[in-house]
């Protein structure tokens, strides 16, 4: 599409398009319907333009998904820039809560942060941004961590965040996202069959279902975070 046609289409849609606008609209779609619902055609309809016009700003759907991840992590970087931690424990607590807030605000988009390939193969989700990891390692170094201790803390911290927040995001996302339909290909076993199993009246799962259904995400997060900080402190002190 030439610039004249694009300008005409942008006027018809009532909004000026650029990469930032396209990515943020894509994030809104994912927040509302999940990443499976994001298509170039559908996004074009959301923006009031033809899908082909979007290729001026993104190379395709994969670029859209990567742009969403970058957009989300830029918010983490911005919040870290305003943090003034008095200790490494305070820094990790602050960072953990920043990332948790992100996961809870965007439960359908957060799995993209957790599962897409990081900027470099030696980075780990969800702290997969070079800027965030640079801040992490530099800050711990300022508090006296050795290189080995910084890398060890990074590995432990990312493992904690990934497991804890994917669980919370999944729990919150289930409330607003339609269940994924299993794909039945020929005679292949259909996944998600557990959901159709009939439990016996004496089943422990059935008996404890009310307790299993309780949401203690905040308390579990804080408890696990405190345990992690205690473990890192023990390793640093040795």
Short mmCIF file of C-alpha atoms in Angstrom, two decimals:
data_model
loop_
_atom_site.label_atom_id
_atom_site.label_comp_id
_atom_site.label_asym_id
_atom_site.label_seq_id
_atom_site.Cartn_x
_atom_site.Cartn_y
_atom_site.Cartn_z
CA UNK A 1 0.00 0.00 0.00
CA UNK A 2 1.44 3.39 -0.97
CA UNK A 3 1.61 6.32 1.45
CA UNK A 4 -1.36 8.11 -0.13
CA UNK A 5 -3.63 5.08 0.19
CA UNK A 6 -2.42 4.47 3.71
CA UNK A 7 -3.08 8.07 4.68
CA UNK A 8 -6.60 7.84 3.25
CA UNK A 9 -7.27 4.62 5.14
CA UNK A 10 -5.92 6.08 8.37
CA UNK A 11 -8.26 9.05 8.01
CA UNK A 12 -11.19 6.68 7.46
CA UNK A 13 -10.30 4.75 10.60
CA UNK A 14 -10.13 7.95 12.61
CA UNK A 15 -6.72 7.19 14.12
CA UNK A 16 -3.13 7.72 13.09
CA UNK A 17 -1.28 4.42 12.83
CA UNK A 18 2.28 3.74 13.94
CA UNK A 19 4.00 0.66 15.36
CA UNK A 20 3.25 1.64 18.96
CA UNK A 21 -0.46 2.06 18.24
CA UNK A 22 -0.63 -1.29 16.43
CA UNK A 23 1.18 -3.15 19.23
CA UNK A 24 -0.97 -1.62 21.97
CA UNK A 25 -4.16 -2.52 20.11
CA UNK A 26 -2.82 -6.06 19.71
CA UNK A 27 -2.24 -6.18 23.48
CA UNK A 28 -5.83 -5.10 24.07
CA UNK A 29 -7.04 -7.95 21.87
CA UNK A 30 -4.90 -10.48 23.76
CA UNK A 31 -6.01 -9.08 27.12
CA UNK A 32 -9.63 -9.51 26.05
CA UNK A 33 -9.57 -12.80 24.15
CA UNK A 34 -6.14 -14.44 24.52
CA UNK A 35 -3.27 -14.74 22.08
CA UNK A 36 -5.02 -17.37 19.93
CA UNK A 37 -7.57 -14.74 18.91
CA UNK A 38 -4.92 -12.37 17.57
CA UNK A 39 -4.75 -12.33 13.76
CA UNK A 40 -3.62 -9.69 11.29
CA UNK A 41 -7.08 -9.60 9.74
CA UNK A 42 -8.85 -9.29 13.07
CA UNK A 43 -6.43 -6.62 14.28
CA UNK A 44 -6.99 -4.66 11.08
CA UNK A 45 -10.73 -4.73 11.77
CA UNK A 46 -10.13 -3.50 15.31
CA UNK A 47 -8.12 -0.59 13.94
CA UNK A 48 -10.52 0.06 11.04
CA UNK A 49 -7.96 -0.66 8.30
CA UNK A 50 -7.11 -3.45 5.88
CA UNK A 51 -4.79 -6.11 7.27
CA UNK A 52 -2.22 -5.44 4.56
CA UNK A 53 -1.70 -1.90 5.83
CA UNK A 54 -0.41 -3.30 9.15
CA UNK A 55 2.61 -4.81 7.44
CA UNK A 56 4.04 -1.33 7.20
CA UNK A 57 4.58 -1.45 10.97
CA UNK A 58 4.99 -5.16 11.80
CA UNK A 59 6.27 -8.09 9.75
CA UNK A 60 3.44 -10.40 10.82
CA UNK A 61 1.76 -12.08 13.75
CA UNK A 62 5.02 -13.27 15.35
CA UNK A 63 6.30 -9.70 15.30
CA UNK A 64 3.06 -8.60 16.96
CA UNK A 65 3.49 -11.13 19.76
CA UNK A 66 7.11 -10.14 20.30
CA UNK A 67 6.08 -6.49 20.31
CA UNK A 68 3.54 -7.21 23.04
CA UNK A 69 6.24 -8.83 25.19
CA UNK A 70 8.57 -5.87 24.69
CA UNK A 71 5.74 -3.46 25.54
CA UNK A 72 4.96 -5.28 28.78
CA UNK A 73 8.59 -5.50 29.88
CA UNK A 74 9.19 -1.83 29.13
CA UNK A 75 6.77 -1.13 31.96
CA UNK A 76 8.90 -3.24 34.30
CA UNK A 77 12.02 -1.33 33.26
CA UNK A 78 10.31 2.02 33.84
CA UNK A 79 9.17 1.05 37.34
CA UNK A 80 12.61 -0.27 38.26
CA UNK A 81 14.14 3.03 37.20
CA UNK A 82 12.10 4.77 39.91
CA UNK A 83 12.99 2.26 42.63
CA UNK A 84 15.59 3.20 45.25
CA UNK A 85 16.20 -0.02 47.20
CA UNK A 86 18.01 0.17 50.52
CA UNK A 87 18.97 -3.51 50.44
CA UNK A 88 19.15 -6.36 47.95
CA UNK A 89 16.18 -7.97 49.73
CA UNK A 90 14.11 -4.86 49.15
CA UNK A 91 15.18 -4.80 45.51
CA UNK A 92 14.10 -8.39 44.89
CA UNK A 93 10.83 -7.83 46.72
CA UNK A 94 10.14 -4.74 44.62
CA UNK A 95 10.97 -6.49 41.37
CA UNK A 96 8.90 -9.53 42.30
CA UNK A 97 5.85 -7.40 43.00
CA UNK A 98 6.31 -5.37 39.80
CA UNK A 99 6.32 -8.55 37.73
CA UNK A 100 3.43 -10.02 39.74
CA UNK A 101 1.35 -6.89 39.15
CA UNK A 102 2.09 -7.27 35.43
CA UNK A 103 0.96 -10.91 35.44
CA UNK A 104 -2.25 -10.12 37.31
CA UNK A 105 -3.06 -7.09 35.15
CA UNK A 106 -2.48 -9.06 31.93
CA UNK A 107 -3.23 -12.72 32.78
CA UNK A 108 -3.89 -13.69 29.16
CA UNK A 109 -0.80 -11.88 27.84
CA UNK A 110 1.66 -12.86 30.58
CA UNK A 111 2.16 -16.41 29.24
CA UNK A 112 3.77 -14.78 26.19
CA UNK A 113 6.42 -13.28 28.48
CA UNK A 114 6.93 -16.67 30.06
CA UNK A 115 7.00 -18.89 26.98
CA UNK A 116 8.37 -16.97 24.01
CA UNK A 117 12.07 -17.15 23.17
CA UNK A 118 14.08 -14.56 25.11
CA UNK A 119 16.19 -11.83 23.56
CA UNK A 120 19.27 -14.03 24.07
CA UNK A 121 19.41 -17.80 24.61
CA UNK A 122 21.12 -17.45 27.97
CA UNK A 123 18.31 -15.32 29.45
CA UNK A 124 15.41 -16.88 31.34
CA UNK A 125 11.76 -15.90 31.41
CA UNK A 126 10.05 -13.99 32.80
CA UNK A 127 13.09 -11.69 33.27
CA UNK A 128 13.99 -12.06 29.58
CA UNK A 129 14.66 -8.40 28.81
CA UNK A 130 18.30 -7.37 28.49
CA UNK A 131 17.52 -4.10 30.29
CA UNK A 132 15.83 -5.82 33.23
CA UNK A 133 18.57 -8.44 33.60
CA UNK A 134 21.27 -5.76 33.37
CA UNK A 135 19.57 -3.85 36.17
CA UNK A 136 19.21 -7.06 38.21
CA UNK A 137 22.86 -8.06 37.96
CA UNK A 138 24.19 -4.54 38.42
CA UNK A 139 22.07 -3.87 41.49
CA UNK A 140 23.03 -7.11 43.22
CA UNK A 141 26.66 -6.36 42.43
CA UNK A 142 26.30 -2.99 44.15
CA UNK A 143 25.14 -4.85 47.26
CA UNK A 144 28.27 -7.00 47.30
CA UNK A 145 27.21 -10.11 45.39
CA UNK A 146 29.98 -11.97 43.59
CA UNK A 147 29.50 -12.98 39.95
CA UNK A 148 28.56 -16.51 40.97
CA UNK A 149 26.10 -15.24 43.57
CA UNK A 150 24.48 -12.84 41.09
CA UNK A 151 23.97 -15.56 38.49
CA UNK A 152 22.74 -18.03 41.12
CA UNK A 153 20.24 -15.50 42.46
CA UNK A 154 19.05 -14.75 38.91
CA UNK A 155 18.40 -18.43 38.25
CA UNK A 156 16.60 -19.00 41.56
CA UNK A 157 14.58 -15.80 41.29
CA UNK A 158 13.41 -16.42 37.71
CA UNK A 159 12.43 -20.01 38.53
CA UNK A 160 10.38 -18.77 41.49
CA UNK A 161 8.64 -16.06 39.46
CA UNK A 162 7.92 -18.25 36.47
CA UNK A 163 6.26 -21.04 38.41
CA UNK A 164 4.37 -18.85 40.86
CA UNK A 165 3.06 -16.30 38.36
CA UNK A 166 2.08 -18.72 35.63
CA UNK A 167 -0.13 -20.43 38.20
CA UNK A 168 -1.72 -17.15 39.24
CA UNK A 169 -2.12 -15.90 35.67
CA UNK A 170 -3.72 -19.20 34.65
CA UNK A 171 -6.14 -19.06 37.57
CA UNK A 172 -7.22 -15.53 36.71
CA UNK A 173 -7.22 -16.11 32.98
CA UNK A 174 -9.61 -19.05 33.27
CA UNK A 175 -12.28 -16.65 34.40
CA UNK A 176 -12.23 -14.59 31.23
CA UNK A 177 -10.93 -16.92 28.55
CA UNK A 178 -12.94 -19.64 26.84
CA UNK A 179 -11.56 -23.15 27.45
CA UNK A 180 -9.29 -24.40 24.71
CA UNK A 181 -11.02 -27.03 22.61
CA UNK A 182 -8.97 -30.24 22.32
CA UNK A 183 -7.89 -31.08 18.80
CA UNK A 184 -9.08 -34.53 17.71
CA UNK A 185 -6.93 -35.65 14.80
CA UNK A 186 -8.19 -38.96 13.50
CA UNK A 187 -7.84 -41.70 16.08
CA UNK A 188 -5.37 -39.78 18.24
CA UNK A 189 -6.04 -39.58 21.95
CA UNK A 190 -7.89 -36.41 22.80
CA UNK A 191 -6.13 -34.26 25.44
CA UNK A 192 -7.84 -32.80 28.50
CA UNK A 193 -9.73 -36.06 29.06
CA UNK A 194 -9.28 -35.68 32.85
CA UNK A 195 -12.01 -33.05 32.83
CA UNK A 196 -14.59 -35.68 31.86
CA UNK A 197 -13.65 -38.34 34.44
CA UNK A 198 -16.49 -39.22 36.82
CA UNK A 199 -15.25 -39.20 40.42
CA UNK A 200 -16.57 -41.70 42.94
CA UNK A 201 -18.54 -40.31 45.92
CA UNK A 202 -15.68 -41.24 48.24
CA UNK A 203 -13.04 -39.44 46.18
CA UNK A 204 -10.58 -37.30 48.14
CA UNK A 205 -10.42 -34.88 45.21
CA UNK A 206 -14.21 -34.47 45.36
CA UNK A 207 -14.28 -34.15 49.15
CA UNK A 208 -11.55 -31.52 49.22
CA UNK A 209 -12.72 -29.67 46.12
CA UNK A 210 -13.88 -26.56 48.06
CA UNK A 211 -10.47 -26.21 49.69
CA UNK A 212 -8.64 -26.96 46.44
CA UNK A 213 -10.68 -24.21 44.77
CA UNK A 214 -9.69 -21.54 47.28
CA UNK A 215 -7.41 -18.80 45.96
CA UNK A 216 -4.45 -18.12 48.24
CA UNK A 217 -2.24 -16.70 45.51
CA UNK A 218 -1.14 -13.59 47.39
CA UNK A 219 -0.25 -15.44 50.57
CA UNK A 220 1.57 -18.21 48.68
CA UNK A 221 3.50 -15.64 46.68
CA UNK A 222 4.68 -13.80 49.80
CA UNK A 223 5.58 -17.02 51.62
CA UNK A 224 7.53 -18.41 48.66
CA UNK A 225 9.28 -15.08 48.14
CA UNK A 226 10.37 -14.92 51.79
CA UNK A 227 11.68 -18.48 51.59
CA UNK A 228 13.63 -17.61 48.45
CA UNK A 229 15.18 -14.53 50.06
CA UNK A 230 16.18 -16.57 53.11
CA UNK A 231 17.84 -19.15 50.85
CA UNK A 232 19.74 -16.51 48.88
CA UNK A 233 20.84 -14.81 52.11
CA UNK A 234 22.19 -18.13 53.38
CA UNK A 235 24.12 -18.70 50.15
CA UNK A 236 25.54 -15.17 50.15
CA UNK A 237 26.66 -15.39 53.78
CA UNK A 238 28.66 -18.58 53.25
#
